[in-house]
Amino acid sequence: MVDSIAITADLSDPEFLQNPYPALARLRRETPVARVRTAFGFDAWLLTEYELVRESLADPRLVRNVPGEVDPIRQGIPGGGAAVAGRDFVPPSVLDTVDPPEHTRLRALVQPAFTSHRVDGLVGRIETVVAPLVDELAGTPEWDVIPRIAYRLPLAVIGDLLGAPRGDDLELMRITAGLLAEDTDEDSFMAHRVALHSLRDYLVALIAEKRRQPGPDLTSTLAEAVPASDEVAGYELVSLLVNIVVAGYVTTGNMIGSGVAALLTHPDQLALLREDRGHIPSAVEEFGRIEAPFTSVLAFAAEDLAYGEVAIERGDAVIASLTAANRDPARFADPDRFDITRTDHGQLAYSRGIHRCLGSHLARVELAVFLKLLLDRFPVLELDCAPEDLRWRAIGEIRGLRAVPVRTA
């Protein structure tokens, strides 16, 4: 087996952020298990073949926490691992940073709210939430998809799911603005931290309100299940709600932005969708495949193991590239082509296994509702910049467009 530790790619390279696909395609052809340098400054093994990525996502030997070790990201945070472990820090993604049995117990608390049956029953409510956001743009011939709709829409839907007062999506956008700061330096980290603290305070107040006046919402259900006197359980409850807001906000917002951009840079596909709205479900799948908003999944080897011909030692970081897997020609025909009529589904944008995105069906429904309303409301919809002027940014493993300017008249 191969045990080379030569660095074959640098994921922190700005050029890689703007267009990662040529480098990922080369790695997939030449070194499908490659040693890379991450944006966080540590080395990891990067998996780029579809089958390897798919296998790794459900591999119990790859965990989020290796007993007795602190992962490199936490080591790189100002204040060290202790700052992360302390109650002063609100984890942005508690479900993604724990392993069974803790993960199993926490996920079971919120899973009932995200079943396909439950989400399908919310379509009417989602339409009621989304329609005013689209209607607000009427009469505005030029606007940017990212601030005007991409982030407001999922926050409005999540706020409704949690039982937040209607209209609090703007307040939530203000509170969470720091989460959109790119991971470049300590100032960015502090912006994230301030935003997480502000979001925590908002949710603590919402939980208290739901204890006084419960309603048919997720916050009330969880608050009823967690005794107010249990400090540890209360911390977990807040962290779970933070997780739901952050995961559904940034990733869904980025998929809205990149999805609209994909349609507007492929007018034949936009015309096809206008002619037949029956393509909306497959268009939503293609959004996730062509530009996965969550680019990769980071895990650690709980024991010595091997992927392909490469030996991986206990404690090594392993990155499963969803972005690379979704464009593997061994799995998808003509993988770099944006095609809303694809039938070869199986894209991994929502991950797989026990850490599969909890809100994947909700995201799909939001996108479908949004697309229908957008096409109904705007018979003219064009990109208001050259396609090459679209610029990407990274927030951890999340990649999204900075702006998507459009013309609607």
CSV table of C-alpha atoms in Angstrom, one decimal:
chain,number,residue,atom,x,y,z
A,1,MET,CA,0.0,0.0,0.0
A,2,VAL,CA,1.0,3.6,-0.6
A,3,ASP,CA,1.8,5.7,2.5
A,4,SER,CA,3.2,8.9,0.7
A,5,ILE,CA,2.6,12.2,2.5
A,6,ALA,CA,3.5,14.4,-0.4
A,7,ILE,CA,1.3,17.4,-0.8
A,8,THR,CA,-0.4,17.1,-4.2
A,9,ALA,CA,-3.0,20.0,-3.9
A,10,ASP,CA,-3.6,23.1,-1.9
A,11,LEU,CA,-7.3,23.6,-1.1
A,12,SER,CA,-6.6,27.1,0.3
A,13,ASP,CA,-5.4,28.4,-3.1
A,14,PRO,CA,-7.8,31.3,-4.2
A,15,GLU,CA,-7.8,30.0,-7.7
A,16,PHE,CA,-9.1,26.6,-6.4
A,17,LEU,CA,-12.0,28.4,-4.7
A,18,GLN,CA,-13.1,30.1,-7.9
A,19,ASN,CA,-12.9,27.0,-10.0
A,20,PRO,CA,-12.0,23.8,-8.2
A,21,TYR,CA,-13.1,21.4,-10.9
A,22,PRO,CA,-10.0,21.1,-13.1
A,23,ALA,CA,-7.8,20.3,-10.1
A,24,LEU,CA,-10.4,17.9,-8.7
A,25,ALA,CA,-10.7,16.2,-12.0
A,26,ARG,CA,-6.9,15.8,-12.3
A,27,LEU,CA,-6.7,14.3,-8.7
A,28,ARG,CA,-9.6,12.0,-9.5
A,29,ARG,CA,-7.8,10.7,-12.5
A,30,GLU,CA,-4.3,10.5,-11.1
A,31,THR,CA,-4.5,10.4,-7.3
A,32,PRO,CA,-8.1,9.6,-6.1
A,33,VAL,CA,-6.8,9.5,-2.5
A,34,ALA,CA,-4.5,12.6,-2.4
A,35,ARG,CA,-2.6,14.3,0.3
A,36,VAL,CA,-3.8,18.0,0.4
A,37,ARG,CA,-3.3,21.2,2.4
A,38,THR,CA,-6.6,22.5,3.7
A,39,ALA,CA,-7.7,26.1,4.1
A,40,PHE,CA,-7.3,25.6,7.9
A,41,GLY,CA,-3.6,24.9,7.5
A,42,PHE,CA,-3.5,21.2,8.2
A,43,ASP,CA,-2.9,18.2,5.9
A,44,ALA,CA,-5.6,15.7,5.1
A,45,TRP,CA,-6.4,12.8,2.7
A,46,LEU,CA,-8.8,14.0,0.0
A,47,LEU,CA,-11.2,11.4,-1.6
A,48,THR,CA,-12.4,12.4,-5.1
A,49,GLU,CA,-13.9,9.3,-6.7
A,50,TYR,CA,-17.7,8.9,-6.4
A,51,GLU,CA,-17.6,5.4,-5.0
A,52,LEU,CA,-14.8,6.2,-2.5
A,53,VAL,CA,-16.7,9.3,-1.3
A,54,ARG,CA,-20.0,7.4,-1.1
A,55,GLU,CA,-18.3,4.6,0.9
A,56,SER,CA,-16.6,6.9,3.3
A,57,LEU,CA,-19.7,8.8,4.2
A,58,ALA,CA,-21.2,5.7,5.8
A,59,ASP,CA,-17.9,4.2,7.1
A,60,PRO,CA,-18.1,3.8,10.9
A,61,ARG,CA,-14.3,3.8,11.0
A,62,LEU,CA,-14.4,7.5,10.1
A,63,VAL,CA,-15.6,9.6,13.1
A,64,ARG,CA,-16.0,13.2,14.0
A,65,ASN,CA,-13.9,12.9,17.2
A,66,VAL,CA,-11.1,10.5,17.8
A,67,PRO,CA,-10.9,9.6,21.6
A,68,GLY,CA,-8.1,11.4,23.3
A,69,GLU,CA,-7.4,13.8,20.4
A,70,VAL,CA,-8.4,17.3,19.5
A,71,ASP,CA,-9.0,17.8,15.8
A,72,PRO,CA,-6.8,20.3,13.8
A,73,ILE,CA,-9.6,22.8,13.3
A,74,ARG,CA,-10.2,23.2,17.0
A,75,GLN,CA,-6.4,23.4,17.6
A,76,GLY,CA,-6.3,26.3,15.1
A,77,ILE,CA,-9.1,28.3,16.8
A,78,PRO,CA,-8.0,31.3,18.9
A,79,GLY,CA,-8.0,30.1,22.5
A,80,GLY,CA,-7.3,26.5,21.5
A,81,GLY,CA,-9.5,23.4,22.0
A,82,ALA,CA,-10.5,24.6,25.5
A,83,ALA,CA,-12.4,27.5,23.9
A,84,VAL,CA,-14.4,25.1,21.9
A,85,ALA,CA,-15.1,22.8,24.8
A,86,GLY,CA,-16.2,25.6,27.0
A,87,ARG,CA,-19.8,26.7,27.4
A,88,ASP,CA,-18.9,30.1,26.2
A,89,PHE,CA,-18.7,28.7,22.6
A,90,VAL,CA,-21.8,27.7,20.8
A,91,PRO,CA,-21.0,25.0,18.3
A,92,PRO,CA,-22.4,26.0,14.9
A,93,SER,CA,-23.1,22.4,14.0
A,94,VAL,CA,-23.5,20.1,17.0
A,95,LEU,CA,-25.0,17.2,15.1
A,96,ASP,CA,-22.0,17.2,12.7
A,97,THR,CA,-19.4,17.3,15.5
A,98,VAL,CA,-20.5,14.3,17.6
A,99,ASP,CA,-20.6,10.6,17.1
A,100,PRO,CA,-22.9,7.8,18.3
A,101,PRO,CA,-24.4,7.4,20.8
A,102,GLU,CA,-24.6,11.2,21.5
A,103,HIS,CA,-25.4,11.8,17.8
A,104,THR,CA,-28.1,9.2,17.8
A,105,ARG,CA,-29.8,10.6,20.8
A,106,LEU,CA,-29.6,14.3,19.6
A,107,ARG,CA,-30.8,13.5,16.1
A,108,ALA,CA,-33.8,11.6,17.4
A,109,LEU,CA,-35.0,14.7,19.2
A,110,VAL,CA,-35.4,16.7,16.0
A,111,GLN,CA,-35.8,14.0,13.3
A,112,PRO,CA,-39.7,13.9,13.6
A,113,ALA,CA,-39.9,17.5,12.4
A,114,PHE,CA,-38.0,16.8,9.2
A,115,THR,CA,-39.6,13.6,7.9
A,116,SER,CA,-40.8,13.8,4.2
A,117,HIS,CA,-44.4,13.4,5.3
A,118,ARG,CA,-44.1,16.2,7.8
A,119,VAL,CA,-42.3,18.5,5.4
A,120,ASP,CA,-44.7,17.8,2.5
A,121,GLY,CA,-47.5,18.9,4.8
A,122,LEU,CA,-45.8,22.2,5.2
A,123,VAL,CA,-45.9,23.2,1.5
A,124,GLY,CA,-48.8,25.5,1.9
A,125,ARG,CA,-47.1,27.3,4.8
A,126,ILE,CA,-43.8,27.5,2.9
A,127,GLU,CA,-45.7,29.1,-0.1
A,128,THR,CA,-47.2,31.6,2.3
A,129,VAL,CA,-43.8,32.5,3.7
A,130,VAL,CA,-42.0,32.6,0.4
A,131,ALA,CA,-44.6,34.4,-1.8
A,132,PRO,CA,-44.3,37.8,-0.1
A,133,LEU,CA,-40.5,37.7,-0.4
A,134,VAL,CA,-40.8,37.2,-4.2
A,135,ASP,CA,-43.6,39.8,-4.5
A,136,GLU,CA,-41.4,42.4,-2.7
A,137,LEU,CA,-39.2,42.3,-5.8
A,138,ALA,CA,-41.9,43.3,-8.2
A,139,GLY,CA,-41.3,46.7,-9.7
A,140,THR,CA,-37.6,46.4,-9.0
A,141,PRO,CA,-36.0,45.9,-12.4
A,142,GLU,CA,-32.5,45.1,-11.1
A,143,TRP,CA,-31.6,43.3,-7.9
A,144,ASP,CA,-29.2,40.9,-6.3
A,145,VAL,CA,-30.5,37.4,-5.6
A,146,ILE,CA,-28.1,36.8,-2.7
A,147,PRO,CA,-29.2,39.5,-0.2
A,148,ARG,CA,-32.7,40.0,-1.5
A,149,ILE,CA,-34.0,36.4,-1.5
A,150,ALA,CA,-31.4,33.7,-1.2
A,151,TYR,CA,-30.7,34.1,2.5
A,152,ARG,CA,-34.0,35.7,3.5
A,153,LEU,CA,-36.0,32.8,2.2
A,154,PRO,CA,-34.5,29.9,4.2
A,155,LEU,CA,-34.4,32.1,7.3
A,156,ALA,CA,-38.1,32.9,6.9
A,157,VAL,CA,-39.0,29.2,6.5
A,158,ILE,CA,-36.8,28.1,9.4
A,159,GLY,CA,-38.2,30.9,11.6
A,160,ASP,CA,-41.7,29.7,10.8
A,161,LEU,CA,-40.7,26.1,11.6
A,162,LEU,CA,-39.3,27.2,14.9
A,163,GLY,CA,-42.3,29.4,15.8
A,164,ALA,CA,-40.4,32.8,15.6
A,165,PRO,CA,-42.6,35.8,15.1
A,166,ARG,CA,-43.5,36.4,11.5
A,167,GLY,CA,-41.2,39.0,9.9
A,168,ASP,CA,-38.3,38.1,12.2
A,169,ASP,CA,-36.3,36.9,9.1
A,170,LEU,CA,-34.8,40.4,8.8
A,171,GLU,CA,-33.8,40.4,12.5
A,172,LEU,CA,-32.3,36.9,12.1
A,173,MET,CA,-30.4,38.2,9.0
A,174,ARG,CA,-29.0,41.0,11.1
A,175,ILE,CA,-28.1,38.7,14.0
A,176,THR,CA,-26.4,36.1,11.8
A,177,ALA,CA,-24.7,38.4,9.3
A,178,GLY,CA,-21.3,37.5,10.8
A,179,LEU,CA,-21.8,33.9,9.8
A,180,LEU,CA,-21.2,35.0,6.2
A,181,ALA,CA,-17.7,36.3,7.0
A,182,GLU,CA,-15.1,34.3,5.2
A,183,ASP,CA,-12.7,32.1,7.1
A,184,THR,CA,-9.6,34.2,6.6
A,185,ASP,CA,-8.2,35.4,9.9
A,186,GLU,CA,-9.0,35.9,13.6
A,187,ASP,CA,-11.4,38.7,12.8
A,188,SER,CA,-13.5,36.4,10.7
A,189,PHE,CA,-13.5,33.9,13.6
A,190,MET,CA,-14.6,36.5,16.0
A,191,ALA,CA,-17.4,37.7,13.6
A,192,HIS,CA,-18.6,34.1,13.5
A,193,ARG,CA,-18.4,33.9,17.3
A,194,VAL,CA,-20.4,37.1,17.9
A,195,ALA,CA,-23.0,36.0,15.4
A,196,LEU,CA,-23.4,32.6,17.1
A,197,HIS,CA,-23.7,34.3,20.5
A,198,SER,CA,-26.3,36.7,19.2
A,199,LEU,CA,-28.2,33.8,17.7
A,200,ARG,CA,-27.9,31.8,20.9
A,201,ASP,CA,-29.4,34.7,22.9
A,202,TYR,CA,-32.3,35.1,20.4
A,203,LEU,CA,-33.1,31.4,20.7
A,204,VAL,CA,-32.8,31.3,24.5
A,205,ALA,CA,-35.4,34.1,24.5
A,206,LEU,CA,-37.6,32.1,22.0
A,207,ILE,CA,-37.4,29.0,24.1
A,208,ALA,CA,-38.4,30.9,27.2
A,209,GLU,CA,-41.4,32.4,25.3
A,210,LYS,CA,-42.4,28.9,24.1
A,211,ARG,CA,-42.3,27.6,27.6
A,212,ARG,CA,-44.8,30.3,28.6
A,213,GLN,CA,-46.9,30.0,25.5
A,214,PRO,CA,-46.3,26.8,23.6
A,215,GLY,CA,-47.5,26.4,20.0
A,216,PRO,CA,-47.5,23.9,17.1
A,217,ASP,CA,-43.8,24.5,16.4
A,218,LEU,CA,-40.5,22.7,16.8
A,219,THR,CA,-39.2,25.0,19.5
A,220,SER,CA,-42.3,24.3,21.7
A,221,THR,CA,-42.0,20.5,21.1
A,222,LEU,CA,-38.3,20.5,22.1
A,223,ALA,CA,-38.8,22.8,25.0
A,224,GLU,CA,-41.5,20.5,26.4
A,225,ALA,CA,-39.2,17.5,26.1
A,226,VAL,CA,-36.3,19.2,27.9
A,227,PRO,CA,-36.8,20.3,31.6
A,228,ALA,CA,-36.0,23.9,32.2
A,229,SER,CA,-34.0,22.9,35.2
A,230,ASP,CA,-31.6,20.6,33.3
A,231,GLU,CA,-28.6,22.9,32.4
A,232,VAL,CA,-26.8,20.3,30.2
A,233,ALA,CA,-30.0,19.4,28.3
A,234,GLY,CA,-30.8,23.1,27.9
A,235,TYR,CA,-27.4,23.7,26.4
A,236,GLU,CA,-27.9,20.9,23.9
A,237,LEU,CA,-31.4,22.3,23.0
A,238,VAL,CA,-30.0,25.7,22.2
A,239,SER,CA,-27.1,24.1,20.2
A,240,LEU,CA,-29.6,22.0,18.2
A,241,LEU,CA,-31.6,25.0,17.3
A,242,VAL,CA,-28.5,26.9,16.4
A,243,ASN,CA,-27.5,23.9,14.2
A,244,ILE,CA,-30.9,24.0,12.4
A,245,VAL,CA,-30.8,27.7,11.7
A,246,VAL,CA,-27.2,27.7,10.5
A,247,ALA,CA,-27.4,24.6,8.4
A,248,GLY,CA,-30.6,25.6,6.7
A,249,TYR,CA,-29.7,29.2,6.3
A,250,VAL,CA,-26.3,29.3,4.7
A,251,THR,CA,-26.3,26.1,2.6
A,252,THR,CA,-29.8,26.5,1.2
A,253,GLY,CA,-29.1,30.2,0.6
A,254,ASN,CA,-26.0,29.3,-1.4
A,255,MET,CA,-27.9,26.7,-3.4
A,256,ILE,CA,-30.6,29.2,-4.3
A,257,GLY,CA,-27.9,31.6,-5.5
A,258,SER,CA,-25.8,29.1,-7.5
A,259,GLY,CA,-29.0,27.5,-8.9
A,260,VAL,CA,-30.4,30.7,-10.2
A,261,ALA,CA,-26.9,31.5,-11.7
A,262,ALA,CA,-26.8,28.1,-13.3
A,263,LEU,CA,-30.2,28.7,-15.0
A,264,LEU,CA,-29.3,32.2,-16.1
A,265,THR,CA,-26.0,31.1,-17.6
A,266,HIS,CA,-27.7,28.2,-19.4
A,267,PRO,CA,-30.7,30.0,-21.1
A,268,ASP,CA,-31.7,26.8,-22.9
A,269,GLN,CA,-32.3,25.1,-19.5
A,270,LEU,CA,-34.2,28.1,-18.2
A,271,ALA,CA,-36.4,28.0,-21.3
A,272,LEU,CA,-37.0,24.3,-20.9
A,273,LEU,CA,-38.1,24.9,-17.3
A,274,ARG,CA,-40.4,27.7,-18.3
A,275,GLU,CA,-42.0,25.4,-20.9
A,276,ASP,CA,-42.5,22.5,-18.5
A,277,ARG,CA,-42.6,23.0,-14.7
A,278,GLY,CA,-42.5,19.3,-14.3
A,279,HIS,CA,-38.7,19.5,-14.6
A,280,ILE,CA,-38.5,21.5,-11.3
A,281,PRO,CA,-37.7,18.4,-9.1
A,282,SER,CA,-34.9,17.3,-11.4
A,283,ALA,CA,-33.7,20.9,-11.7
A,284,VAL,CA,-33.4,21.0,-7.9
A,285,GLU,CA,-31.4,17.8,-7.9
A,286,GLU,CA,-29.1,19.2,-10.6
A,287,PHE,CA,-28.6,22.4,-8.5
A,288,GLY,CA,-27.1,20.2,-5.8
A,289,ARG,CA,-25.1,18.1,-8.2
A,290,ILE,CA,-23.5,20.9,-10.3
A,291,GLU,CA,-22.6,23.1,-7.3
A,292,ALA,CA,-22.8,21.3,-4.0
A,293,PRO,CA,-23.0,24.1,-1.4
A,294,PHE,CA,-21.4,22.0,1.2
A,295,THR,CA,-18.3,21.0,-0.7
A,296,SER,CA,-16.9,18.3,1.6
A,297,VAL,CA,-17.2,16.3,4.7
A,298,LEU,CA,-14.3,16.2,7.2
A,299,ALA,CA,-13.8,13.1,9.4
A,300,PHE,CA,-11.0,11.3,11.2
A,301,ALA,CA,-9.7,7.8,11.1
A,302,ALA,CA,-10.6,6.0,14.4
A,303,GLU,CA,-8.2,3.2,13.5
A,304,ASP,CA,-5.6,2.4,10.8
A,305,LEU,CA,-7.4,1.8,7.6
A,306,ALA,CA,-6.9,2.0,3.8
A,307,TYR,CA,-8.8,3.7,1.0
A,308,GLY,CA,-7.9,2.4,-2.5
A,309,GLU,CA,-4.1,1.7,-2.2
A,310,VAL,CA,-3.4,4.4,0.4
A,311,ALA,CA,-2.7,3.6,4.0
A,312,ILE,CA,-4.4,6.0,6.5
A,313,GLU,CA,-3.3,6.1,10.1
A,314,ARG,CA,-5.5,6.6,13.2
A,315,GLY,CA,-6.1,10.2,13.8
A,316,ASP,CA,-5.5,11.3,10.1
A,317,ALA,CA,-8.0,13.7,8.7
A,318,VAL,CA,-10.0,12.4,5.7
A,319,ILE,CA,-12.0,14.8,3.5
A,320,ALA,CA,-14.7,13.3,1.3
A,321,SER,CA,-15.2,15.8,-1.6
A,322,LEU,CA,-18.9,16.0,-2.4
A,323,THR,CA,-18.0,18.5,-5.2
A,324,ALA,CA,-15.6,16.0,-6.9
A,325,ALA,CA,-17.9,13.0,-6.4
A,326,ASN,CA,-20.8,14.9,-8.0
A,327,ARG,CA,-18.8,15.4,-11.2
A,328,ASP,CA,-17.3,12.0,-11.5
A,329,PRO,CA,-17.7,10.8,-15.1
A,330,ALA,CA,-17.7,7.2,-13.8
A,331,ARG,CA,-21.1,8.0,-12.2
A,332,PHE,CA,-22.6,10.9,-14.2
A,333,ALA,CA,-22.6,11.2,-18.0
A,334,ASP,CA,-21.0,14.4,-19.2
A,335,PRO,CA,-20.7,15.6,-15.6
A,336,ASP,CA,-19.7,19.2,-16.2
A,337,ARG,CA,-22.9,19.8,-18.3
A,338,PHE,CA,-25.8,21.5,-16.4
A,339,ASP,CA,-28.8,19.5,-17.5
A,340,ILE,CA,-32.2,19.7,-15.6
A,341,THR,CA,-33.5,16.6,-17.5
A,342,ARG,CA,-31.0,14.2,-15.9
A,343,THR,CA,-32.3,10.9,-14.8
A,344,ASP,CA,-29.0,9.6,-13.4
A,345,HIS,CA,-29.7,10.9,-9.9
A,346,GLY,CA,-27.6,9.9,-6.9
A,347,GLN,CA,-25.8,13.2,-6.2
A,348,LEU,CA,-24.2,13.5,-2.8
A,349,ALA,CA,-24.8,17.2,-2.0
A,350,TYR,CA,-26.7,16.3,1.1
A,351,SER,CA,-24.1,13.7,2.2
A,352,ARG,CA,-25.0,10.1,3.3
A,353,GLY,CA,-25.1,7.9,6.3
A,354,ILE,CA,-25.9,8.9,9.8
A,355,HIS,CA,-24.8,12.5,9.1
A,356,ARG,CA,-27.0,12.9,6.0
A,357,CYS,CA,-28.4,16.4,6.0
A,358,LEU,CA,-31.4,16.5,8.4
A,359,GLY,CA,-33.2,19.1,6.3
A,360,SER,CA,-32.5,17.7,2.9
A,361,HIS,CA,-36.1,17.3,2.0
A,362,LEU,CA,-37.0,20.7,3.4
A,363,ALA,CA,-34.3,22.3,1.3
A,364,ARG,CA,-35.7,20.5,-1.8
A,365,VAL,CA,-39.2,21.7,-1.1
A,366,GLU,CA,-38.1,25.3,-0.5
A,367,LEU,CA,-36.2,25.3,-3.7
A,368,ALA,CA,-39.1,23.8,-5.7
A,369,VAL,CA,-41.6,26.3,-4.2
A,370,PHE,CA,-39.2,29.2,-4.9
A,371,LEU,CA,-38.5,28.2,-8.5
A,372,LYS,CA,-42.2,28.0,-9.3
A,373,LEU,CA,-43.0,31.4,-7.7
A,374,LEU,CA,-39.9,33.0,-9.4
A,375,LEU,CA,-40.8,31.8,-12.9
A,376,ASP,CA,-44.5,32.7,-12.4
A,377,ARG,CA,-43.7,36.2,-11.1
A,378,PHE,CA,-40.9,37.1,-13.6
A,379,PRO,CA,-41.4,36.3,-17.3
A,380,VAL,CA,-38.1,38.1,-17.9
A,381,LEU,CA,-35.1,37.0,-15.8
A,382,GLU,CA,-31.6,37.6,-17.0
A,383,LEU,CA,-28.1,37.7,-15.5
A,384,ASP,CA,-27.0,41.4,-15.0
A,385,CYS,CA,-23.3,40.7,-15.4
A,386,ALA,CA,-20.9,38.7,-17.5
A,387,PRO,CA,-20.8,35.0,-16.3
A,388,GLU,CA,-17.1,35.3,-15.7
A,389,ASP,CA,-17.7,38.1,-13.2
A,390,LEU,CA,-19.5,35.8,-10.8
A,391,ARG,CA,-17.2,35.3,-7.8
A,392,TRP,CA,-17.2,32.7,-5.1
A,393,ARG,CA,-16.5,32.8,-1.4
A,394,ALA,CA,-15.9,30.1,1.2
A,395,ILE,CA,-17.1,29.8,4.7
A,396,GLY,CA,-15.4,26.7,6.0
A,397,GLU,CA,-16.6,23.8,3.8
A,398,ILE,CA,-19.5,25.9,2.5
A,399,ARG,CA,-19.0,27.6,-0.9
A,400,GLY,CA,-21.3,30.1,-2.5
A,401,LEU,CA,-21.6,33.1,-4.8
A,402,ARG,CA,-20.9,36.5,-3.4
A,403,ALA,CA,-23.6,38.1,-5.7
A,404,VAL,CA,-26.0,37.1,-8.4
A,405,PRO,CA,-27.2,40.4,-10.0
A,406,VAL,CA,-30.3,40.0,-12.2
A,407,ARG,CA,-32.6,42.0,-14.5
A,408,THR,CA,-36.3,41.4,-14.5
A,409,ALA,CA,-37.4,44.0,-17.1
